[in-house]
Amino acid sequence: MNLNSYWDQEKISKNKGKIKKIFFFRICGMGMGACATLLKNSGYDVEGADLQFFPPMSDYLTSQNIKCFSLKDFDYTLLKEYDLIVVGNSVGKKSDAARKIEESGTPFTSFPTLLGELVLKERQVIGIAGTHGKTTTTFYLTQMLNKLGVQPGYFVGGVINGAPPSKLGEGKFFIIESDEYDSSYFQKIAKFRSYEINHLVLTSLEYDHADIYPSIESIEAEFEHILYDVDSLIANDDYCSVKNLLAKVQGKKSISCYGLVSEFGPHEIDCSQGKCSFKLKYEGKSLSFTTNIIGDQNILNLSACILFCLNQGFKYEEVANTLIDLGNVKRRQEYRGKLNEAIIIDDFAHHPTSVELTVDAIRKTYEGKNIHCVIEPSTSTSRSNIFQNEFAESFNDSDVTIFAKNSLTTTVKGSLDLDVYKISTSLTDCGKASMVCTTLEGLMEKIDDFSGPKSLFLIL
């Protein structure tokens, strides 16, 4: 690995005036594409390349007039024409692409580093972090602050109907989904460590990304790097790891806690007829709220947003009014239509806890429906046996569970592949209908068998 041309934030800061033309290597990823458009809208000349281009990001890049090259026949000598190369974290350390980037002589960096230095440094950054609910909470808070007239900048790691995934905004606030995945092959730190976060919202914290982190303690350590620098913390203290982090800064930071078992968390949650009402304690008062958003996890996400707005001095009545009609990000409990009269819902859930919470939300949203979960473990962690027992428990509230067996093996070191047959058998032994499909044709046959007016398919 040759890092002679690598630029960290300090080098980017010193050479800011020289950066005019930026090349995004693997631009079609959600984070890379969103970052590229922010830099384009900030006045930089932005181009990029990728191996494949798929909607919606490919369509969005076209709409932003960002020129893109195919890496299948890319002339790497062109890299010398740019002032800076932004390298996506899908580029491997030992790949030919990495070697050619390093040999080009053009300075290169990661998108979190560039974003932190060129976009976030002068803003009040609200970092939304945690194992579950980051994307949803980021989008909720963005909508709420817009309704409050703030017009924040934002960076959402998901697809939004009728809106771009990122926007510079006009106000002082910038809301950014802050995940703990590593930044690049040459910068093995969590992305959020480069985001200049002023206000940290921690929605949850459990073990995940086993292909990167050996333990939950190693994830906690990443958060500890920024914990002492943030101005305020809003945290769901239902999680042991969140409590561990809060203990380190107790009495030193402004901290607001919430959670289903927290004395300050949402309570008296009542979901019916497409609406949800709940109460939240704040400064000794029990405040009432009503929203079109349903499910305990979503109410927790909203609670974090409410606490931030109230802490910033917005009036209770104004904040309450922002909750009446909120939208969701695509692939977050997204209604996709019907098949043979059965409702089809698409969701990104891939961790046992998020699966359980999503099933709960769908159960409350679609009362009386028979819920058929269809899951294909897709991430390296979910394809491993790390959560073998937890996955079995997460489908307890599903009427039928169908596993679409992934042919890819896990890349988590020291782990075996997830045994979906064993999980299916354990569910069947507990009186739950469950099966494994190894082909698309077989899966479609099972979906047809269970389809009907009372059926709902939750595709995970």
Short mmCIF file of N, CA and C in Angstrom, two decimals, residues 6 59 70-71 88 118 125 172 191 202 209 224 249 255 311 319 337 340 348 378 396 412-413 432 435 440:
data_model
loop_
_atom_site.label_atom_id
_atom_site.label_comp_id
_atom_site.label_asym_id
_atom_site.label_seq_id
_atom_site.Cartn_x
_atom_site.Cartn_y
_atom_site.Cartn_z
N TYR A 6 -1.85 10.07 -0.33
CA TYR A 6 -3.07 10.10 0.50
C TYR A 6 -3.20 11.44 1.22
N ASP A 59 -29.81 7.16 -12.03
CA ASP A 59 -30.71 8.18 -12.58
C ASP A 59 -30.47 9.53 -11.92
N SER A 70 -17.52 4.12 -17.31
CA SER A 70 -17.56 2.71 -16.95
C SER A 70 -16.15 2.23 -16.67
N LEU A 71 -15.98 1.53 -15.55
CA LEU A 71 -14.66 1.02 -15.18
C LEU A 71 -14.26 -0.20 -16.00
N GLY A 88 -14.07 4.98 -2.99
CA GLY A 88 -15.13 4.31 -2.24
C GLY A 88 -14.62 3.14 -1.45
N LEU A 118 -14.87 19.75 3.64
CA LEU A 118 -15.37 20.73 2.67
C LEU A 118 -16.83 21.12 2.85
N VAL A 125 -23.47 20.16 13.06
CA VAL A 125 -23.73 18.82 12.52
C VAL A 125 -24.46 17.96 13.55
N LYS A 172 -28.30 26.60 9.58
CA LYS A 172 -27.03 26.27 10.24
C LYS A 172 -26.87 24.77 10.48
N LYS A 191 -16.82 5.89 9.65
CA LYS A 191 -17.09 7.08 8.85
C LYS A 191 -17.42 8.30 9.74
N LEU A 202 -27.81 8.80 19.38
CA LEU A 202 -27.43 7.39 19.40
C LEU A 202 -28.70 6.55 19.59
N HIS A 209 -21.64 -5.75 11.86
CA HIS A 209 -20.45 -5.58 11.01
C HIS A 209 -19.30 -6.47 11.50
N GLU A 224 -16.15 6.24 21.27
CA GLU A 224 -15.43 6.97 22.31
C GLU A 224 -14.49 8.02 21.72
N VAL A 249 -19.11 9.99 30.03
CA VAL A 249 -19.23 11.46 29.92
C VAL A 249 -20.34 12.01 30.82
N ILE A 255 -26.91 15.63 28.23
CA ILE A 255 -27.39 14.30 27.82
C ILE A 255 -28.90 14.21 28.01
N ASN A 311 -34.84 20.61 22.76
CA ASN A 311 -33.56 21.09 23.33
C ASN A 311 -33.04 22.33 22.61
N VAL A 319 -43.49 21.65 17.48
CA VAL A 319 -42.87 20.34 17.27
C VAL A 319 -43.95 19.28 17.05
N GLY A 337 -47.20 -2.76 -3.30
CA GLY A 337 -48.34 -3.15 -4.13
C GLY A 337 -48.93 -4.46 -3.67
N ASN A 340 -51.73 -11.22 -6.22
CA ASN A 340 -52.82 -12.16 -5.92
C ASN A 340 -53.57 -11.75 -4.65
N PHE A 348 -35.52 -3.08 4.76
CA PHE A 348 -34.08 -3.29 4.71
C PHE A 348 -33.55 -4.11 5.91
N SER A 378 -28.33 -11.10 3.51
CA SER A 378 -27.51 -10.54 2.43
C SER A 378 -26.18 -9.95 2.88
N ASN A 396 -40.52 -15.00 15.87
CA ASN A 396 -41.56 -15.60 16.69
C ASN A 396 -42.95 -15.03 16.41
N VAL A 412 -16.97 -13.25 7.23
CA VAL A 412 -16.58 -13.01 8.62
C VAL A 412 -15.57 -14.08 9.04
N LYS A 413 -14.40 -13.64 9.44
CA LYS A 413 -13.34 -14.57 9.82
C LYS A 413 -13.73 -15.38 11.06
N LYS A 432 -44.53 -22.99 14.34
CA LYS A 432 -44.56 -21.94 13.32
C LYS A 432 -44.25 -22.54 11.96
N MET A 435 -39.94 -22.58 6.05
CA MET A 435 -39.35 -23.39 5.00
C MET A 435 -38.17 -22.66 4.38
N LEU A 440 -35.28 -19.11 -7.17
CA LEU A 440 -36.31 -18.09 -7.32
C LEU A 440 -37.64 -18.72 -7.70
#
